[in-house]
PDB file of C-alpha atoms and ligand atoms in Angstrom:
ATOM      1  CA  MET A   1       6.765  18.405  -6.763  1.00  0.00           C
ATOM      2  CA  THR A   2       4.168  20.873  -4.501  1.00  0.00           C
ATOM      3  CA  ALA A   3       2.407  19.954  -1.377  1.00  0.00           C
ATOM      4  CA  LYS A   4      -0.411  22.198  -0.070  1.00  0.00           C
ATOM      5  CA  THR A   5      -2.950  21.011   2.828  1.00  0.00           C
ATOM      6  CA  SER A   6      -7.052  21.169   2.679  1.00  0.00           C
ATOM      7  CA  THR A   7      -9.682  19.614   4.957  1.00  0.00           C
ATOM      8  CA  PRO A   8      -7.861  21.033   7.840  1.00  0.00           C
ATOM      9  CA  SER A   9     -10.571  19.687  10.347  1.00  0.00           C
ATOM     10  CA  ALA A  10      -9.740  16.041   9.979  1.00  0.00           C
ATOM     11  CA  SER A  11      -7.475  14.321  11.774  1.00  0.00           C
ATOM     12  CA  PHE A  12      -4.850  14.396   9.139  1.00  0.00           C
ATOM     13  CA  PRO A  13      -4.551  16.546   6.007  1.00  0.00           C
ATOM     14  CA  VAL A  14      -4.581  15.488   2.189  1.00  0.00           C
ATOM     15  CA  ARG A  15      -1.662  16.738   0.233  1.00  0.00           C
ATOM     16  CA  ARG A  16      -1.791  17.536  -3.199  1.00  0.00           C
ATOM     17  CA  MET A  17       0.920  15.981  -5.221  1.00  0.00           C
ATOM     18  CA  ASP A  18       2.059  15.955  -8.464  1.00  0.00           C
ATOM     19  CA  PHE A  19       5.098  13.953  -9.270  1.00  0.00           C
ATOM     20  CA  SER A  20       7.065  13.885 -12.659  1.00  0.00           C
ATOM     21  CA  PHE A  21       9.171  10.801 -13.069  1.00  0.00           C
ATOM     22  CA  GLY A  22      11.063  11.635 -16.502  1.00  0.00           C
ATOM     23  CA  ALA A  23      14.567  10.155 -16.195  1.00  0.00           C
ATOM     24  CA  SER A  24      13.949   7.762 -13.179  1.00  0.00           C
ATOM     25  CA  GLN A  25      15.997   4.894 -13.225  1.00  0.00           C
ATOM     26  CA  LYS A  26      14.775   1.283 -14.344  1.00  0.00           C
ATOM     27  CA  TYR A  27      16.525  -0.481 -11.216  1.00  0.00           C
ATOM     28  CA  TRP A  28      15.667   1.979  -8.871  1.00  0.00           C
ATOM     29  CA  PHE A  29      15.680  -0.032  -5.819  1.00  0.00           C
ATOM     30  CA  ALA A  30      18.987  -1.374  -4.683  1.00  0.00           C
ATOM     31  CA  GLY A  31      20.227  -1.673  -8.224  1.00  0.00           C
ATOM     32  CA  ASP A  32      18.439  -4.825  -8.079  1.00  0.00           C
ATOM     33  CA  PRO A  33      15.824  -6.374 -10.864  1.00  0.00           C
ATOM     34  CA  PHE A  34      14.019  -8.144  -8.221  1.00  0.00           C
ATOM     35  CA  MET A  35      13.757  -5.803  -5.369  1.00  0.00           C
ATOM     36  CA  SER A  36      12.748  -2.942  -8.325  1.00  0.00           C
ATOM     37  CA  HIS A  37      10.156  -5.220  -9.605  1.00  0.00           C
ATOM     38  CA  PHE A  38       8.612  -6.083  -6.147  1.00  0.00           C
ATOM     39  CA  MET A  39       8.012  -1.993  -5.928  1.00  0.00           C
ATOM     40  CA  ASN A  40       6.733  -1.943  -9.329  1.00  0.00           C
ATOM     41  CA  ASN A  41       4.669  -4.941  -8.475  1.00  0.00           C
ATOM     42  CA  LEU A  42       2.719  -3.377  -5.518  1.00  0.00           C
ATOM     43  CA  SER A  43       2.731  -0.015  -7.408  1.00  0.00           C
ATOM     44  CA  SER A  44       0.743  -1.431  -9.984  1.00  0.00           C
ATOM     45  CA  LEU A  45      -1.968  -2.565  -7.511  1.00  0.00           C
ATOM     46  CA  PHE A  46      -2.514   0.633  -6.438  1.00  0.00           C
ATOM     47  CA  PRO A  47      -4.622   2.678  -9.028  1.00  0.00           C
ATOM     48  CA  TYR A  48      -7.655   0.163  -8.771  1.00  0.00           C
ATOM     49  CA  GLY A  49      -6.996  -1.339  -5.468  1.00  0.00           C
ATOM     50  CA  GLU A  50      -7.081   2.239  -3.780  1.00  0.00           C
ATOM     51  CA  LYS A  51     -10.322   3.051  -5.842  1.00  0.00           C
ATOM     52  CA  PHE A  52     -11.822  -0.224  -4.249  1.00  0.00           C
ATOM     53  CA  PHE A  53     -11.370   0.908  -0.816  1.00  0.00           C
ATOM     54  CA  VAL A  54     -12.695   4.602  -1.850  1.00  0.00           C
ATOM     55  CA  ASP A  55     -15.892   2.500  -3.087  1.00  0.00           C
ATOM     56  CA  SER A  56     -15.873   0.485  -0.193  1.00  0.00           C
ATOM     57  CA  VAL A  57     -15.969   3.229   2.616  1.00  0.00           C
ATOM     58  CA  ARG A  58     -18.074   5.796   0.252  1.00  0.00           C
ATOM     59  CA  ALA A  59     -21.040   2.771   0.141  1.00  0.00           C
ATOM     60  CA  VAL A  60     -21.623   3.159   3.686  1.00  0.00           C
ATOM     61  CA  ARG A  61     -20.851   6.802   4.467  1.00  0.00           C
ATOM     62  CA  GLU A  62     -24.232   7.640   4.736  1.00  0.00           C
ATOM     63  CA  GLN A  63     -24.492   5.618   7.741  1.00  0.00           C
ATOM     64  CA  ILE A  64     -21.848   7.521   9.684  1.00  0.00           C
ATOM     65  CA  THR A  65     -22.995   9.854  12.102  1.00  0.00           C
ATOM     66  CA  GLU A  66     -20.192  10.853  14.376  1.00  0.00           C
ATOM     67  CA  PRO A  67     -18.772  14.224  12.884  1.00  0.00           C
ATOM     68  CA  GLN A  68     -14.948  13.464  13.336  1.00  0.00           C
ATOM     69  CA  LEU A  69     -15.236   9.970  11.764  1.00  0.00           C
ATOM     70  CA  LYS A  70     -16.937  11.871   8.872  1.00  0.00           C
ATOM     71  CA  LYS A  71     -14.131  14.244   8.454  1.00  0.00           C
ATOM     72  CA  ASP A  72     -11.598  11.585   8.490  1.00  0.00           C
ATOM     73  CA  ILE A  73     -13.652   9.583   5.811  1.00  0.00           C
ATOM     74  CA  SER A  74     -13.072  12.926   3.368  1.00  0.00           C
ATOM     75  CA  ALA A  75     -10.005  12.977   4.242  1.00  0.00           C
ATOM     76  CA  PHE A  76      -9.272   9.269   3.501  1.00  0.00           C
ATOM     77  CA  ILE A  77     -10.820   9.810   0.383  1.00  0.00           C
ATOM     78  CA  GLY A  78      -8.467  12.474  -0.226  1.00  0.00           C
ATOM     79  CA  GLN A  79      -5.630  10.583   0.138  1.00  0.00           C
ATOM     80  CA  GLU A  80      -6.490   7.430  -1.477  1.00  0.00           C
ATOM     81  CA  ALA A  81      -7.316   8.841  -4.802  1.00  0.00           C
ATOM     82  CA  MET A  82      -4.204  11.196  -4.338  1.00  0.00           C
ATOM     83  CA  HIS A  83      -2.067   7.673  -3.906  1.00  0.00           C
ATOM     84  CA  SER A  84      -4.014   6.113  -6.948  1.00  0.00           C
ATOM     85  CA  LYS A  85      -3.414   8.608  -9.053  1.00  0.00           C
ATOM     86  CA  GLU A  86       0.158   9.271  -8.487  1.00  0.00           C
ATOM     87  CA  HIS A  87       0.921   5.863  -8.569  1.00  0.00           C
ATOM     88  CA  ALA A  88      -0.754   5.791 -12.090  1.00  0.00           C
ATOM     89  CA  ALA A  89       1.577   8.409 -13.283  1.00  0.00           C
ATOM     90  CA  TYR A  90       4.379   6.282 -11.924  1.00  0.00           C
ATOM     91  CA  ASN A  91       2.895   3.132 -13.566  1.00  0.00           C
ATOM     92  CA  GLU A  92       2.676   4.938 -17.060  1.00  0.00           C
ATOM     93  CA  TYR A  93       6.285   6.222 -16.621  1.00  0.00           C
ATOM     94  CA  ALA A  94       7.605   2.651 -16.225  1.00  0.00           C
ATOM     95  CA  ALA A  95       6.549   1.973 -20.127  1.00  0.00           C
ATOM     96  CA  GLU A  96       9.520   4.140 -21.053  1.00  0.00           C
ATOM     97  CA  HIS A  97      11.667   1.344 -19.634  1.00  0.00           C
ATOM     98  CA  ASP A  98       9.465  -1.244 -21.316  1.00  0.00           C
ATOM     99  CA  ILE A  99       7.918  -2.351 -18.017  1.00  0.00           C
ATOM    100  CA  ASP A 100       3.666  -2.707 -18.738  1.00  0.00           C
ATOM    101  CA  LEU A 101       2.264  -1.862 -15.681  1.00  0.00           C
ATOM    102  CA  GLY A 102      -0.565  -0.651 -17.134  1.00  0.00           C
ATOM    103  CA  ARG A 103      -1.450  -4.479 -17.969  1.00  0.00           C
ATOM    104  CA  LEU A 104      -1.240  -5.184 -14.527  1.00  0.00           C
ATOM    105  CA  GLU A 105      -3.443  -2.514 -13.514  1.00  0.00           C
ATOM    106  CA  LEU A 106      -6.298  -3.826 -15.377  1.00  0.00           C
ATOM    107  CA  ARG A 107      -6.022  -7.419 -14.368  1.00  0.00           C
ATOM    108  CA  ILE A 108      -6.788  -5.654 -10.890  1.00  0.00           C
ATOM    109  CA  LYS A 109      -9.719  -3.843 -12.091  1.00  0.00           C
ATOM    110  CA  VAL A 110     -10.970  -6.771 -13.453  1.00  0.00           C
ATOM    111  CA  LEU A 111     -10.150  -8.968 -10.291  1.00  0.00           C
ATOM    112  CA  LEU A 112     -11.738  -6.535  -8.280  1.00  0.00           C
ATOM    113  CA  ALA A 113     -14.957  -5.997 -10.623  1.00  0.00           C
ATOM    114  CA  TRP A 114     -15.472  -9.654 -10.131  1.00  0.00           C
ATOM    115  CA  VAL A 115     -14.748  -9.403  -6.396  1.00  0.00           C
ATOM    116  CA  THR A 116     -17.309  -6.687  -6.198  1.00  0.00           C
ATOM    117  CA  LYS A 117     -19.741  -8.815  -7.582  1.00  0.00           C
ATOM    118  CA  ILE A 118     -19.652 -11.712  -5.346  1.00  0.00           C
ATOM    119  CA  THR A 119     -19.448  -9.852  -2.140  1.00  0.00           C
ATOM    120  CA  THR A 120     -21.469  -7.687   0.004  1.00  0.00           C
ATOM    121  CA  GLN A 121     -20.687  -4.246   1.032  1.00  0.00           C
ATOM    122  CA  LYS A 122     -19.616  -5.365   4.401  1.00  0.00           C
ATOM    123  CA  GLN A 123     -17.368  -8.115   3.410  1.00  0.00           C
ATOM    124  CA  ARG A 124     -16.030  -5.351   1.062  1.00  0.00           C
ATOM    125  CA  LEU A 125     -15.431  -2.952   3.877  1.00  0.00           C
ATOM    126  CA  ALA A 126     -13.735  -6.115   5.730  1.00  0.00           C
ATOM    127  CA  ALA A 127     -11.414  -6.568   2.792  1.00  0.00           C
ATOM    128  CA  THR A 128     -10.862  -3.205   2.669  1.00  0.00           C
ATOM    129  CA  CYS A 129      -9.967  -3.048   6.703  1.00  0.00           C
ATOM    130  CA  ALA A 130      -7.590  -6.320   5.864  1.00  0.00           C
ATOM    131  CA  LEU A 131      -5.850  -4.389   2.798  1.00  0.00           C
ATOM    132  CA  GLU A 132      -5.288  -1.113   4.866  1.00  0.00           C
ATOM    133  CA  HIS A 133      -3.599  -3.189   7.820  1.00  0.00           C
ATOM    134  CA  PHE A 134      -1.407  -4.778   5.033  1.00  0.00           C
ATOM    135  CA  THR A 135      -0.679  -1.126   3.791  1.00  0.00           C
ATOM    136  CA  ALA A 136       0.148   0.551   7.085  1.00  0.00           C
ATOM    137  CA  THR A 137       2.330  -2.355   8.305  1.00  0.00           C
ATOM    138  CA  MET A 138       4.059  -2.388   5.480  1.00  0.00           C
ATOM    139  CA  ALA A 139       4.265   1.194   5.304  1.00  0.00           C
ATOM    140  CA  GLU A 140       5.413   1.623   8.814  1.00  0.00           C
ATOM    141  CA  GLN A 141       8.258  -0.875   7.941  1.00  0.00           C
ATOM    142  CA  LEU A 142       9.407   1.443   5.295  1.00  0.00           C
ATOM    143  CA  LEU A 143       9.625   4.285   7.571  1.00  0.00           C
ATOM    144  CA  GLN A 144      11.464   2.472  10.443  1.00  0.00           C
ATOM    145  CA  ARG A 145      13.900   0.748   7.958  1.00  0.00           C
ATOM    146  CA  GLU A 146      16.634   2.946   7.130  1.00  0.00           C
ATOM    147  CA  ASP A 147      18.458  -0.193   5.508  1.00  0.00           C
ATOM    148  CA  LEU A 148      15.731  -0.191   3.096  1.00  0.00           C
ATOM    149  CA  THR A 149      15.137   3.204   2.289  1.00  0.00           C
ATOM    150  CA  THR A 150      18.612   4.187   1.834  1.00  0.00           C
ATOM    151  CA  GLN A 151      18.635   1.864  -1.113  1.00  0.00           C
ATOM    152  CA  MET A 152      15.946   3.528  -2.933  1.00  0.00           C
ATOM    153  CA  ASN A 153      18.431   5.685  -5.632  1.00  0.00           C
ATOM    154  CA  ASP A 154      15.924   7.746  -7.330  1.00  0.00           C
ATOM    155  CA  PRO A 155      14.740  10.726  -5.405  1.00  0.00           C
ATOM    156  CA  LYS A 156      11.271  11.086  -7.004  1.00  0.00           C
ATOM    157  CA  LEU A 157      10.726   7.477  -6.298  1.00  0.00           C
ATOM    158  CA  TYR A 158      11.921   7.695  -2.391  1.00  0.00           C
ATOM    159  CA  GLN A 159       9.239  10.531  -2.257  1.00  0.00           C
ATOM    160  CA  LEU A 160       6.662   8.839  -3.614  1.00  0.00           C
ATOM    161  CA  TRP A 161       6.913   5.892  -1.392  1.00  0.00           C
ATOM    162  CA  MET A 162       7.550   7.801   1.762  1.00  0.00           C
ATOM    163  CA  TRP A 163       4.706   9.692   1.223  1.00  0.00           C
ATOM    164  CA  HIS A 164       2.734   7.346   0.437  1.00  0.00           C
ATOM    165  CA  ALA A 165       4.153   5.510   3.934  1.00  0.00           C
ATOM    166  CA  ILE A 166       3.085   8.389   6.023  1.00  0.00           C
ATOM    167  CA  GLU A 167      -0.424   8.676   4.853  1.00  0.00           C
ATOM    168  CA  GLU A 168      -1.295   5.300   5.319  1.00  0.00           C
ATOM    169  CA  ASN A 169      -0.457   5.507   8.616  1.00  0.00           C
ATOM    170  CA  GLU A 170      -2.355   8.633   9.360  1.00  0.00           C
ATOM    171  CA  HIS A 171      -5.282   7.159   8.009  1.00  0.00           C
ATOM    172  CA  LYS A 172      -4.763   3.017   9.156  1.00  0.00           C
ATOM    173  CA  ALA A 173      -8.054   3.528  11.414  1.00  0.00           C
ATOM    174  CA  VAL A 174     -10.612   4.988   9.316  1.00  0.00           C
ATOM    175  CA  ALA A 175     -11.755   1.757   7.189  1.00  0.00           C
ATOM    176  CA  TYR A 176     -11.857  -0.010  10.662  1.00  0.00           C
ATOM    177  CA  ASP A 177     -13.580   2.492  12.364  1.00  0.00           C
ATOM    178  CA  VAL A 178     -16.474   2.680   9.846  1.00  0.00           C
ATOM    179  CA  TYR A 179     -16.579  -0.762   9.746  1.00  0.00           C
ATOM    180  CA  GLN A 180     -17.303  -1.226  13.490  1.00  0.00           C
ATOM    181  CA  ALA A 181     -19.483   1.928  13.223  1.00  0.00           C
ATOM    182  CA  VAL A 182     -21.924   0.004  10.789  1.00  0.00           C
ATOM    183  CA  GLY A 183     -22.027  -3.458  12.883  1.00  0.00           C
ATOM    184  CA  GLY A 184     -18.898  -5.171  11.509  1.00  0.00           C
ATOM    185  CA  GLY A 185     -18.423  -7.957  13.479  1.00  0.00           C
ATOM    186  CA  TYR A 186     -15.243 -10.201  14.076  1.00  0.00           C
ATOM    187  CA  PHE A 187     -15.931 -13.520  12.071  1.00  0.00           C
ATOM    188  CA  THR A 188     -16.687 -11.530   8.899  1.00  0.00           C
ATOM    189  CA  ARG A 189     -13.188  -9.464   9.462  1.00  0.00           C
ATOM    190  CA  VAL A 190     -11.063 -12.488  10.033  1.00  0.00           C
ATOM    191  CA  ALA A 191     -12.705 -14.570   7.487  1.00  0.00           C
ATOM    192  CA  MET A 192     -11.967 -11.575   4.769  1.00  0.00           C
ATOM    193  CA  MET A 193      -8.390 -11.392   6.511  1.00  0.00           C
ATOM    194  CA  ALA A 194      -7.684 -15.330   5.539  1.00  0.00           C
ATOM    195  CA  ILE A 195      -9.053 -14.936   2.014  1.00  0.00           C
ATOM    196  CA  THR A 196      -7.409 -11.712   1.369  1.00  0.00           C
ATOM    197  CA  THR A 197      -4.080 -12.813   2.437  1.00  0.00           C
ATOM    198  CA  LEU A 198      -4.134 -15.749   0.222  1.00  0.00           C
ATOM    199  CA  THR A 199      -5.753 -13.744  -2.984  1.00  0.00           C
ATOM    200  CA  PHE A 200      -2.875 -10.774  -2.355  1.00  0.00           C
ATOM    201  CA  PHE A 201       0.311 -13.070  -2.090  1.00  0.00           C
ATOM    202  CA  GLY A 202      -1.028 -15.159  -5.017  1.00  0.00           C
ATOM    203  CA  VAL A 203      -1.536 -11.823  -6.710  1.00  0.00           C
ATOM    204  CA  ILE A 204       1.526 -10.547  -6.267  1.00  0.00           C
ATOM    205  CA  GLY A 205       3.656 -13.994  -6.794  1.00  0.00           C
ATOM    206  CA  TRP A 206       2.290 -13.808 -10.376  1.00  0.00           C
ATOM    207  CA  PHE A 207       2.724 -10.760 -11.175  1.00  0.00           C
ATOM    208  CA  GLN A 208       6.507 -10.963  -9.608  1.00  0.00           C
ATOM    209  CA  LEU A 209       7.252 -13.812 -12.239  1.00  0.00           C
ATOM    210  CA  HIS A 210       5.444 -11.598 -15.045  1.00  0.00           C
ATOM    211  CA  LEU A 211       7.670  -9.084 -14.391  1.00  0.00           C
ATOM    212  CA  LEU A 212      10.816 -10.733 -14.368  1.00  0.00           C
ATOM    213  CA  ARG A 213      10.094 -12.713 -17.269  1.00  0.00           C
ATOM    214  CA  LYS A 214       9.093  -9.776 -19.548  1.00  0.00           C
ATOM    215  CA  ASP A 215      11.970  -8.039 -18.316  1.00  0.00           C
ATOM    216  CA  GLY A 216      14.499 -11.028 -19.250  1.00  0.00           C
ATOM    217  CA  GLN A 217      15.569 -11.399 -15.502  1.00  0.00           C
ATOM    218  CA  LEU A 218      13.669 -14.573 -14.705  1.00  0.00           C
ATOM    219  CA  PHE A 219      16.550 -16.528 -14.185  1.00  0.00           C
ATOM    220  CA  ASN A 220      18.846 -14.241 -12.817  1.00  0.00           C
ATOM    221  CA  TRP A 221      19.650 -15.988  -9.903  1.00  0.00           C
ATOM    222  CA  ARG A 222      21.683 -13.579  -8.278  1.00  0.00           C
ATOM    223  CA  SER A 223      18.811 -10.907  -8.343  1.00  0.00           C
ATOM    224  CA  TRP A 224      16.361 -13.731  -6.953  1.00  0.00           C
ATOM    225  CA  LYS A 225      18.919 -14.751  -4.007  1.00  0.00           C
ATOM    226  CA  LYS A 226      19.355 -10.982  -3.243  1.00  0.00           C
ATOM    227  CA  GLY A 227      15.672 -10.399  -3.238  1.00  0.00           C
ATOM    228  CA  LEU A 228      14.224 -13.171  -1.524  1.00  0.00           C
ATOM    229  CA  GLY A 229      16.859 -12.535   1.432  1.00  0.00           C
ATOM    230  CA  MET A 230      15.539  -9.000   1.677  1.00  0.00           C
ATOM    231  CA  LEU A 231      12.092  -9.902   1.884  1.00  0.00           C
ATOM    232  CA  PHE A 232      11.704 -13.189   3.933  1.00  0.00           C
ATOM    233  CA  SER A 233      15.304 -13.389   5.985  1.00  0.00           C
ATOM    234  CA  PRO A 234      14.402 -14.786   9.319  1.00  0.00           C
ATOM    235  CA  ARG A 235      15.822 -11.948  11.179  1.00  0.00           C
ATOM    236  CA  ASN A 236      14.980  -8.795   9.460  1.00  0.00           C
ATOM    237  CA  GLY A 237      13.466  -9.531   6.118  1.00  0.00           C
ATOM    238  CA  PHE A 238      10.786  -7.130   4.939  1.00  0.00           C
ATOM    239  CA  LEU A 239       8.107  -9.707   4.598  1.00  0.00           C
ATOM    240  CA  THR A 240       8.954 -11.680   7.648  1.00  0.00           C
ATOM    241  CA  LYS A 241       8.991  -8.742  10.147  1.00  0.00           C
ATOM    242  CA  LEU A 242       5.135  -8.113   8.843  1.00  0.00           C
ATOM    243  CA  LEU A 243       4.301 -11.646  10.653  1.00  0.00           C
ATOM    244  CA  LEU A 244       3.692 -10.148  14.066  1.00  0.00           C
ATOM    245  CA  PRO A 245       1.720  -7.291  13.489  1.00  0.00           C
ATOM    246  CA  TYR A 246      -0.464  -9.887  10.674  1.00  0.00           C
ATOM    247  CA  LEU A 247      -1.191 -12.098  13.281  1.00  0.00           C
ATOM    248  CA  ASP A 248      -2.138  -9.627  15.384  1.00  0.00           C
ATOM    249  CA  TYR A 249      -4.786  -8.779  13.621  1.00  0.00           C
ATOM    250  CA  TYR A 250      -6.274 -11.782  14.526  1.00  0.00           C
ATOM    251  CA  ARG A 251      -7.070 -10.799  18.103  1.00  0.00           C
ATOM    252  CA  PRO A 252     -10.730 -10.346  19.031  1.00  0.00           C
ATOM    253  CA  GLY A 253     -10.211  -6.626  20.668  1.00  0.00           C
ATOM    254  CA  PHE A 254      -7.637  -5.358  17.532  1.00  0.00           C
ATOM    255  CA  HIS A 255      -7.833  -1.676  16.769  1.00  0.00           C
ATOM    256  CA  PRO A 256      -5.425  -0.399  14.410  1.00  0.00           C
ATOM    257  CA  LEU A 257      -4.123   2.427  16.702  1.00  0.00           C
ATOM    258  CA  ASP A 258      -3.806  -0.081  19.466  1.00  0.00           C
ATOM    259  CA  HIS A 259      -0.053   0.095  17.455  1.00  0.00           C
ATOM    260  CA  ASP A 260       1.364   3.950  18.276  1.00  0.00           C
ATOM    261  CA  SER A 261       3.056   4.915  15.022  1.00  0.00           C
ATOM    262  CA  LYS A 262       2.402   8.800  15.683  1.00  0.00           C
ATOM    263  CA  GLN A 263       6.012   9.652  16.721  1.00  0.00           C
ATOM    264  CA  LEU A 264       7.226   8.231  13.492  1.00  0.00           C
ATOM    265  CA  GLU A 265       4.896   9.849  11.069  1.00  0.00           C
ATOM    266  CA  GLN A 266       6.013  13.052  12.693  1.00  0.00           C
ATOM    267  CA  ARG A 267       9.528  12.537  12.389  1.00  0.00           C
ATOM    268  CA  TRP A 268       9.068  11.648   8.460  1.00  0.00           C
ATOM    269  CA  ARG A 269       6.753  14.931   8.081  1.00  0.00           C
ATOM    270  CA  GLN A 270       9.556  16.880   8.942  1.00  0.00           C
ATOM    271  CA  ARG A 271      11.682  15.065   6.696  1.00  0.00           C
ATOM    272  CA  LEU A 272       9.819  15.216   3.870  1.00  0.00           C
ATOM    273  CA  GLY A 273       8.995  19.096   4.966  1.00  0.00           C
ATOM    274  CA  PHE A 274       5.214  18.389   5.414  1.00  0.00           C
ATOM    275  CA  ASN A 275       4.726  20.720   8.589  1.00  0.00           C
TER     276      ASN A 275
HETATM  277 FE1  FE2 B 301      -2.755   4.414  -0.070  1.00  0.00          FE
HETATM  278 FE1  FE2 B 302      -4.740   3.200   2.716  1.00  0.00          FE
END
């Protein structure tokens, strides 16, 4: 793996990564099928999902005049393109364990092509802001939760996810600032969040069942119990803990930087040797 830095004048760098995933374990998260497939599930969304984010921001780039935001847009596009590429590399590798993430990627491609057809530029940008809020808050959880990250028992996948998690926090305000700069309003922002939430959980629920069924794990109740506990336990479930930050998005004056994650990012940059 190598990490080089470019676009130094943006608020955050674009790191050129090149992971090779040979010999990664099949059940690399907690040795558990449900949780490993949950992370695989998320990974299958990224190659075309991140392309959708990039396209949504790029479509209005010409309307942006503020110099710092223009630089940050370039760095945002660079980071997201790199995430697409590296998750696509992992997804391709997963086929070695008979996990067909390529098929799920294509379903996302078709879904997003349809979404692009039936929405306006501003609605797509609002959907991007909503999904960027998901990725930033999920990523922040990962950065905070040693109890979860120590269960990633494959070093390359650990690096992939933690690198991605840092960058989602570094660029979490860019799509939002662009949305505001092009006159995006409150109603479209929260309406698209509501629609995006239903779609997102519908898709990951569907993909989770598909991955477990294809792997012969659909009736592995022990794994279901463990996975659902890790995601939904009332006190510290991975998804349960996202509820308050999620609701905050519906606040009229919300801005992604209201929640400061800079120290956390800095700690992890040092930890992964990015400084
Ligand atoms: Fe990303
Ligand atoms: Fe992102």
